[in-house]
Amino acid sequence: MDIKGKLIIIGGAVDKGSFTETDFDKNVANNLNFFETGILRRIINESKHKSESRIEVITTASKIPREIGPEYVKALQYLGASNVDVLHIEKREMASDEDVLQRIKNADVLMFTGGDQLRLTSILGGTPLHEIILDKYTNEDFIYAGTSAGAAAASNNMIYQGSSSEALLKGEVKITSGLGLIDGVIIDTHFVQRGRIGRLFQAVVGNPKVLGIGLGEDTGLLIKNNKEMEAIGSGLVILVDGREIKDTNLTQVELGQPISINHLVTHVMSMNDTFDLNTYKMHIRDSQYAADLGPAVD
């Protein structure tokens, strides 16, 4: 099935500048160097009507929705987006409200903020709002953008808990169902800074068919047709491929004991690199071997 929507998943802490500063414009060069090649700019450019696209910022995952929502509105408006608003959905019953559902139907972009991904899925999962999102993503020129919790919740399988330091102890990583926009992957965020690679290792060794995606901060993936992935933002995307695992002790050790894994394949992507989820082939945009290989074929 061809997916008409686009998925933009972000590792968290998107550098959108500090819009609480009264002298923001004077410091724009220092605060907003990210905007030139940044993720929020890319969201606007990829959207159906560009700067005129209807963007709804969804704050459900956040514990401080009244603070974080306006920050994103200011950031997007600064980049030229002219039709942005915040939608606070704080209870499951609100995800069935007709006015809320109409706003979701009218949106070209839904921007899900960070917070607690379990809060996001427990409030929205299985509601009429959730069904509308899935339908729009499949059938319309629509963008689901999520940062941190909003990114982690986008896939069928979702990590919602697990200590970074003890992530390779059996049972430490907790996984549940996400919002189900994309299958065959599992996403972790704040990845490099919080040392979460062990969480992806455990998630992947338990089901090697699933590709682990670790998103660094101010880093994301643009995914088209649920298969074409492009790294965006300033940091790194780590991919964990378990299909070639040769051995593990996962089923032999008790809960809380260390896990061994033999031959786990990883890839590291940076801005403009691409990865095909069908072929599992990665293309490094600025490869040092590009001259030897000839021009890249897009």
mmCIF file of C-alpha atoms in Angstrom:
data_model
loop_
_atom_site.group_PDB
_atom_site.id
_atom_site.type_symbol
_atom_site.label_atom_id
_atom_site.label_comp_id
_atom_site.label_asym_id
_atom_site.label_seq_id
_atom_site.Cartn_x
_atom_site.Cartn_y
_atom_site.Cartn_z
ATOM 1 C CA MET A 1 0.000 0.000 0.000
ATOM 2 C CA ASP A 2 1.279 3.463 -0.906
ATOM 3 C CA ILE A 3 1.317 5.818 2.074
ATOM 4 C CA LYS A 4 0.588 9.391 1.017
ATOM 5 C CA GLY A 5 1.509 11.005 4.331
ATOM 6 C CA LYS A 6 4.947 11.818 5.700
ATOM 7 C CA LEU A 7 6.416 11.038 9.093
ATOM 8 C CA ILE A 8 8.929 13.376 10.733
ATOM 9 C CA ILE A 9 10.279 11.945 13.977
ATOM 10 C CA ILE A 10 12.641 14.025 16.122
ATOM 11 C CA GLY A 11 14.937 12.974 18.954
ATOM 12 C CA GLY A 12 13.949 15.805 21.270
ATOM 13 C CA ALA A 13 15.295 19.131 22.476
ATOM 14 C CA VAL A 14 14.735 20.708 19.078
ATOM 15 C CA ASP A 15 16.825 23.874 18.993
ATOM 16 C CA LYS A 16 14.006 26.317 18.363
ATOM 17 C CA GLY A 17 15.627 29.218 20.167
ATOM 18 C CA SER A 18 14.481 30.773 23.413
ATOM 19 C CA PHE A 19 11.301 32.659 22.654
ATOM 20 C CA THR A 20 10.877 33.674 26.269
ATOM 21 C CA GLU A 21 13.684 36.200 25.885
ATOM 22 C CA THR A 22 12.561 39.783 25.338
ATOM 23 C CA ASP A 23 15.616 40.501 23.177
ATOM 24 C CA PHE A 24 15.131 37.386 21.084
ATOM 25 C CA ASP A 25 15.406 39.165 17.725
ATOM 26 C CA LYS A 26 18.696 40.806 18.714
ATOM 27 C CA ASN A 27 20.193 37.388 19.508
ATOM 28 C CA VAL A 28 18.706 35.565 16.554
ATOM 29 C CA ALA A 29 22.111 34.792 15.020
ATOM 30 C CA ASN A 30 23.246 33.083 18.225
ATOM 31 C CA ASN A 31 19.996 31.339 19.062
ATOM 32 C CA LEU A 32 18.694 30.272 15.682
ATOM 33 C CA ASN A 33 21.580 29.126 13.525
ATOM 34 C CA PHE A 34 19.664 25.858 13.399
ATOM 35 C CA PHE A 35 16.806 27.424 11.453
ATOM 36 C CA GLU A 36 18.732 27.589 8.206
ATOM 37 C CA THR A 37 18.922 23.807 7.892
ATOM 38 C CA GLY A 38 16.692 22.910 10.797
ATOM 39 C CA ILE A 39 13.890 20.518 11.416
ATOM 40 C CA LEU A 40 11.028 22.958 11.931
ATOM 41 C CA ARG A 41 11.875 24.657 8.650
ATOM 42 C CA ARG A 42 11.813 21.251 6.958
ATOM 43 C CA ILE A 43 8.394 20.471 8.440
ATOM 44 C CA ILE A 44 6.988 23.642 6.890
ATOM 45 C CA ASN A 45 8.683 23.042 3.535
ATOM 46 C CA GLU A 46 7.441 19.441 3.325
ATOM 47 C CA SER A 47 3.847 20.344 4.207
ATOM 48 C CA LYS A 48 1.042 20.574 1.671
ATOM 49 C CA HIS A 49 0.598 24.350 1.626
ATOM 50 C CA LYS A 50 4.052 25.317 2.928
ATOM 51 C CA SER A 51 3.833 28.469 5.086
ATOM 52 C CA GLU A 52 0.040 28.494 4.784
ATOM 53 C CA SER A 53 -0.433 24.906 5.964
ATOM 54 C CA ARG A 54 -2.737 24.388 8.911
ATOM 55 C CA ILE A 55 -0.504 23.223 11.784
ATOM 56 C CA GLU A 56 -1.883 21.971 15.096
ATOM 57 C CA VAL A 57 0.562 21.553 17.990
ATOM 58 C CA ILE A 58 -0.613 18.655 20.180
ATOM 59 C CA THR A 59 0.614 18.902 23.785
ATOM 60 C CA THR A 60 -0.957 15.719 25.186
ATOM 61 C CA ALA A 61 2.339 14.094 26.215
ATOM 62 C CA SER A 62 3.597 17.118 28.130
ATOM 63 C CA LYS A 63 3.217 17.864 31.830
ATOM 64 C CA ILE A 64 3.530 21.584 31.057
ATOM 65 C CA PRO A 65 1.270 21.883 27.994
ATOM 66 C CA ARG A 66 0.360 25.534 28.569
ATOM 67 C CA GLU A 67 4.032 26.484 28.466
ATOM 68 C CA ILE A 68 5.387 24.272 25.699
ATOM 69 C CA GLY A 69 2.547 24.792 23.205
ATOM 70 C CA PRO A 70 3.004 28.549 22.738
ATOM 71 C CA GLU A 71 6.781 28.065 22.398
ATOM 72 C CA TYR A 72 6.265 25.903 19.323
ATOM 73 C CA VAL A 73 3.720 28.334 17.905
ATOM 74 C CA LYS A 74 6.227 31.187 18.213
ATOM 75 C CA ALA A 75 8.996 29.122 16.642
ATOM 76 C CA LEU A 76 6.865 28.076 13.671
ATOM 77 C CA GLN A 77 5.500 31.584 13.195
ATOM 78 C CA TYR A 78 9.021 32.991 13.251
ATOM 79 C CA LEU A 79 9.788 30.710 10.306
ATOM 80 C CA GLY A 80 6.817 32.098 8.403
ATOM 81 C CA ALA A 81 4.051 29.626 9.211
ATOM 82 C CA SER A 82 0.866 31.693 9.244
ATOM 83 C CA ASN A 83 -1.770 29.179 10.347
ATOM 84 C CA VAL A 84 -0.591 27.586 13.613
ATOM 85 C CA ASP A 85 -2.489 26.839 16.800
ATOM 86 C CA VAL A 86 -2.254 24.655 19.920
ATOM 87 C CA LEU A 87 -4.659 21.831 20.674
ATOM 88 C CA HIS A 88 -4.667 20.685 24.305
ATOM 89 C CA ILE A 89 -6.092 17.148 24.563
ATOM 90 C CA GLU A 90 -5.774 16.182 28.206
ATOM 91 C CA LYS A 91 -8.488 13.514 28.642
ATOM 92 C CA ARG A 92 -9.671 10.593 26.505
ATOM 93 C CA GLU A 93 -13.159 12.079 26.185
ATOM 94 C CA MET A 94 -11.655 15.119 24.475
ATOM 95 C CA ALA A 95 -10.385 12.827 21.684
ATOM 96 C CA SER A 96 -14.031 12.217 20.722
ATOM 97 C CA ASP A 97 -15.157 15.851 20.832
ATOM 98 C CA GLU A 98 -16.565 16.955 17.469
ATOM 99 C CA ASP A 99 -14.811 20.334 17.484
ATOM 100 C CA VAL A 100 -11.484 18.670 18.235
ATOM 101 C CA LEU A 101 -12.020 16.044 15.542
ATOM 102 C CA GLN A 102 -12.848 18.712 12.983
ATOM 103 C CA ARG A 103 -9.625 20.544 13.755
ATOM 104 C CA ILE A 104 -7.705 17.298 13.266
ATOM 105 C CA LYS A 105 -9.464 16.702 9.942
ATOM 106 C CA ASN A 106 -8.565 20.208 8.773
ATOM 107 C CA ALA A 107 -4.902 19.974 9.752
ATOM 108 C CA ASP A 108 -2.106 19.556 7.215
ATOM 109 C CA VAL A 109 0.444 18.987 9.992
ATOM 110 C CA LEU A 110 0.102 17.612 13.513
ATOM 111 C CA MET A 111 3.101 18.439 15.685
ATOM 112 C CA PHE A 112 3.269 16.220 18.802
ATOM 113 C CA THR A 113 5.444 17.631 21.575
ATOM 114 C CA GLY A 114 7.650 15.754 24.012
ATOM 115 C CA GLY A 115 6.723 14.444 27.436
ATOM 116 C CA ASP A 116 5.496 10.971 28.355
ATOM 117 C CA GLN A 117 4.741 8.672 25.409
ATOM 118 C CA LEU A 118 2.644 6.379 27.609
ATOM 119 C CA ARG A 119 0.460 9.354 28.478
ATOM 120 C CA LEU A 120 0.114 10.099 24.769
ATOM 121 C CA THR A 121 -0.916 6.577 23.765
ATOM 122 C CA SER A 122 -3.164 5.973 26.785
ATOM 123 C CA ILE A 123 -5.153 9.149 26.065
ATOM 124 C CA LEU A 124 -5.309 8.946 22.258
ATOM 125 C CA GLY A 125 -5.031 5.223 21.485
ATOM 126 C CA GLY A 126 -8.199 3.685 20.042
ATOM 127 C CA THR A 127 -10.137 6.961 19.968
ATOM 128 C CA PRO A 128 -11.885 8.539 16.959
ATOM 129 C CA LEU A 129 -9.026 11.065 16.858
ATOM 130 C CA HIS A 130 -6.488 8.237 16.545
ATOM 131 C CA GLU A 131 -8.469 6.706 13.671
ATOM 132 C CA ILE A 132 -8.588 10.040 11.838
ATOM 133 C CA ILE A 133 -4.810 10.412 12.165
ATOM 134 C CA LEU A 134 -4.203 6.942 10.730
ATOM 135 C CA ASP A 135 -6.606 7.596 7.856
ATOM 136 C CA LYS A 136 -5.077 10.972 7.023
ATOM 137 C CA TYR A 137 -1.566 9.539 7.166
ATOM 138 C CA THR A 138 -2.489 6.767 4.759
ATOM 139 C CA ASN A 139 -4.622 8.702 2.297
ATOM 140 C CA GLU A 140 -3.690 12.405 2.382
ATOM 141 C CA ASP A 141 -0.734 14.743 1.847
ATOM 142 C CA PHE A 142 -0.368 15.044 5.601
ATOM 143 C CA ILE A 143 2.517 15.212 8.085
ATOM 144 C CA TYR A 144 2.704 13.562 11.486
ATOM 145 C CA ALA A 145 5.605 15.287 13.238
ATOM 146 C CA GLY A 146 6.636 14.169 16.691
ATOM 147 C CA THR A 147 9.482 15.119 18.987
ATOM 148 C CA SER A 148 10.710 12.917 21.853
ATOM 149 C CA ALA A 149 7.534 11.230 23.185
ATOM 150 C CA GLY A 150 5.706 12.173 19.986
ATOM 151 C CA ALA A 151 8.387 10.354 17.982
ATOM 152 C CA ALA A 152 8.593 7.271 20.208
ATOM 153 C CA ALA A 153 4.822 6.795 19.986
ATOM 154 C CA ALA A 154 4.671 6.853 16.179
ATOM 155 C CA SER A 155 5.498 3.175 15.586
ATOM 156 C CA ASN A 156 3.590 -0.038 16.334
ATOM 157 C CA ASN A 157 6.074 -1.023 19.063
ATOM 158 C CA MET A 158 7.008 1.639 21.619
ATOM 159 C CA ILE A 159 9.661 1.809 24.341
ATOM 160 C CA TYR A 160 8.158 3.552 27.341
ATOM 161 C CA GLN A 161 10.589 2.777 30.154
ATOM 162 C CA GLY A 162 14.092 1.484 30.830
ATOM 163 C CA SER A 163 17.216 2.613 32.614
ATOM 164 C CA SER A 164 20.038 3.578 30.253
ATOM 165 C CA SER A 165 22.734 2.250 32.591
ATOM 166 C CA GLU A 166 21.013 -1.120 33.080
ATOM 167 C CA ALA A 167 19.406 -1.441 29.658
ATOM 168 C CA LEU A 168 21.188 -4.704 28.830
ATOM 169 C CA LEU A 169 19.821 -6.484 31.862
ATOM 170 C CA LYS A 170 16.987 -8.796 30.843
ATOM 171 C CA GLY A 171 13.560 -7.264 31.436
ATOM 172 C CA GLU A 172 14.799 -3.725 32.102
ATOM 173 C CA VAL A 173 13.350 -2.279 28.880
ATOM 174 C CA LYS A 174 9.557 -1.994 28.818
ATOM 175 C CA ILE A 175 7.715 -2.069 25.490
ATOM 176 C CA THR A 176 4.053 -1.583 24.628
ATOM 177 C CA SER A 177 1.944 -0.624 21.604
ATOM 178 C CA GLY A 178 2.344 2.804 20.014
ATOM 179 C CA LEU A 179 0.068 4.752 17.667
ATOM 180 C CA GLY A 180 0.896 2.447 14.763
ATOM 181 C CA LEU A 181 1.722 4.805 11.918
ATOM 182 C CA ILE A 182 4.738 2.715 10.901
ATOM 183 C CA ASP A 183 5.501 -0.967 11.410
ATOM 184 C CA GLY A 184 8.805 -2.832 11.487
ATOM 185 C CA VAL A 185 10.697 -0.236 13.540
ATOM 186 C CA ILE A 186 11.048 0.779 17.172
ATOM 187 C CA ILE A 187 12.125 4.326 18.048
ATOM 188 C CA ASP A 188 14.128 5.714 20.956
ATOM 189 C CA THR A 189 14.878 9.403 21.546
ATOM 190 C CA HIS A 190 17.397 11.679 23.332
ATOM 191 C CA PHE A 191 19.560 8.832 22.162
ATOM 192 C CA VAL A 192 23.179 9.923 22.124
ATOM 193 C CA GLN A 193 23.091 12.333 25.061
ATOM 194 C CA ARG A 194 21.346 9.884 27.400
ATOM 195 C CA GLY A 195 23.327 6.819 26.307
ATOM 196 C CA ARG A 196 20.278 4.779 25.330
ATOM 197 C CA ILE A 197 21.851 2.437 22.794
ATOM 198 C CA GLY A 198 21.491 -0.502 25.202
ATOM 199 C CA ARG A 199 17.710 0.029 25.241
ATOM 200 C CA LEU A 200 17.573 -0.463 21.466
ATOM 201 C CA PHE A 201 19.868 -3.493 21.668
ATOM 202 C CA GLN A 202 17.460 -5.231 24.046
ATOM 203 C CA ALA A 203 14.397 -4.200 22.039
ATOM 204 C CA VAL A 204 15.917 -5.566 18.830
ATOM 205 C CA VAL A 205 17.327 -8.826 20.226
ATOM 206 C CA GLY A 206 13.834 -9.709 21.439
ATOM 207 C CA ASN A 207 12.473 -9.314 17.895
ATOM 208 C CA PRO A 208 15.264 -9.045 15.318
ATOM 209 C CA LYS A 209 12.824 -8.295 12.502
ATOM 210 C CA VAL A 210 12.296 -4.833 14.003
ATOM 211 C CA LEU A 211 14.796 -2.119 13.048
ATOM 212 C CA GLY A 212 15.890 -0.027 16.016
ATOM 213 C CA ILE A 213 16.012 3.729 15.389
ATOM 214 C CA GLY A 214 17.887 5.923 17.871
ATOM 215 C CA LEU A 215 17.405 9.665 17.391
ATOM 216 C CA GLY A 216 19.900 12.136 18.805
ATOM 217 C CA GLU A 217 18.771 15.524 20.083
ATOM 218 C CA ASP A 218 17.946 18.143 17.422
ATOM 219 C CA THR A 219 18.029 15.246 14.965
ATOM 220 C CA GLY A 220 15.273 13.470 13.121
ATOM 221 C CA LEU A 221 14.144 11.338 10.228
ATOM 222 C CA LEU A 222 11.865 12.305 7.377
ATOM 223 C CA ILE A 223 10.082 9.118 6.299
ATOM 224 C CA LYS A 224 8.146 8.955 3.032
ATOM 225 C CA ASN A 225 5.863 6.070 2.029
ATOM 226 C CA ASN A 226 6.926 4.291 5.244
ATOM 227 C CA LYS A 227 10.195 3.230 3.628
ATOM 228 C CA GLU A 228 12.365 6.146 2.436
ATOM 229 C CA MET A 229 14.207 7.634 5.424
ATOM 230 C CA GLU A 230 16.319 10.792 5.309
ATOM 231 C CA ALA A 231 18.319 12.113 8.271
ATOM 232 C CA ILE A 232 17.605 15.749 9.110
ATOM 233 C CA GLY A 233 18.874 18.092 11.803
ATOM 234 C CA SER A 234 22.301 18.574 13.324
ATOM 235 C CA GLY A 235 23.091 15.276 15.054
ATOM 236 C CA LEU A 236 23.116 11.519 14.572
ATOM 237 C CA VAL A 237 20.628 8.752 13.863
ATOM 238 C CA ILE A 238 21.699 5.272 14.992
ATOM 239 C CA LEU A 239 20.106 2.261 13.305
ATOM 240 C CA VAL A 240 20.250 -1.187 14.932
ATOM 241 C CA ASP A 241 19.678 -4.129 12.573
ATOM 242 C CA GLY A 242 19.186 -7.486 14.283
ATOM 243 C CA ARG A 243 18.519 -9.645 11.240
ATOM 244 C CA GLU A 244 22.067 -11.039 11.236
ATOM 245 C CA ILE A 245 22.270 -11.840 14.956
ATOM 246 C CA LYS A 246 24.071 -15.183 15.281
ATOM 247 C CA ASP A 247 23.558 -15.967 18.953
ATOM 248 C CA THR A 248 22.232 -14.633 22.258
ATOM 249 C CA ASN A 249 21.567 -15.869 25.773
ATOM 250 C CA LEU A 250 18.282 -13.947 26.023
ATOM 251 C CA THR A 251 16.060 -16.924 26.779
ATOM 252 C CA GLN A 252 18.595 -18.652 29.027
ATOM 253 C CA VAL A 253 19.224 -15.986 31.668
ATOM 254 C CA GLU A 254 16.953 -14.859 34.488
ATOM 255 C CA LEU A 255 15.329 -11.436 34.728
ATOM 256 C CA GLY A 256 17.882 -8.837 35.756
ATOM 257 C CA GLN A 257 20.847 -10.766 34.317
ATOM 258 C CA PRO A 258 23.097 -9.389 31.527
ATOM 259 C CA ILE A 259 22.241 -10.176 27.910
ATOM 260 C CA SER A 260 24.855 -11.349 25.394
ATOM 261 C CA ILE A 261 24.418 -10.676 21.670
ATOM 262 C CA ASN A 262 26.679 -11.892 18.865
ATOM 263 C CA HIS A 263 26.828 -9.975 15.558
ATOM 264 C CA LEU A 264 24.444 -7.055 15.933
ATOM 265 C CA VAL A 265 24.754 -4.665 12.965
ATOM 266 C CA THR A 266 24.594 -0.877 13.435
ATOM 267 C CA HIS A 267 24.554 2.084 11.058
ATOM 268 C CA VAL A 268 25.170 5.761 11.827
ATOM 269 C CA MET A 269 23.382 8.419 9.771
ATOM 270 C CA SER A 270 23.953 12.168 9.671
ATOM 271 C CA MET A 271 22.210 14.956 7.801
ATOM 272 C CA ASN A 272 21.100 14.107 4.233
ATOM 273 C CA ASP A 273 22.014 10.407 4.498
ATOM 274 C CA THR A 274 19.219 8.060 3.419
ATOM 275 C CA PHE A 275 18.109 4.535 4.286
ATOM 276 C CA ASP A 276 15.588 2.311 2.482
ATOM 277 C CA LEU A 277 13.426 0.222 4.828
ATOM 278 C CA ASN A 278 12.621 -2.231 2.035
ATOM 279 C CA THR A 279 16.187 -3.028 0.992
ATOM 280 C CA TYR A 280 17.967 -2.024 4.236
ATOM 281 C CA LYS A 281 20.458 -0.140 2.072
ATOM 282 C CA MET A 282 22.035 3.077 3.356
ATOM 283 C CA HIS A 283 23.374 5.885 1.163
ATOM 284 C CA ILE A 284 25.889 8.322 2.663
ATOM 285 C CA ARG A 285 25.323 11.622 0.875
ATOM 286 C CA ASP A 286 28.898 12.860 1.283
ATOM 287 C CA SER A 287 30.647 9.517 0.956
ATOM 288 C CA GLN A 288 34.448 9.638 0.756
ATOM 289 C CA TYR A 289 34.144 7.007 -1.952
ATOM 290 C CA ALA A 290 31.632 8.911 -4.072
ATOM 291 C CA ALA A 291 34.195 9.708 -6.771
ATOM 292 C CA ASP A 292 35.067 6.033 -7.110
ATOM 293 C CA LEU A 293 31.449 4.947 -7.214
ATOM 294 C CA GLY A 294 30.283 7.565 -9.710
ATOM 295 C CA PRO A 295 27.370 9.967 -9.227
ATOM 296 C CA ALA A 296 24.705 8.990 -6.710
ATOM 297 C CA VAL A 297 21.385 7.915 -8.155
ATOM 298 C CA ASP A 298 18.419 9.378 -6.315
#
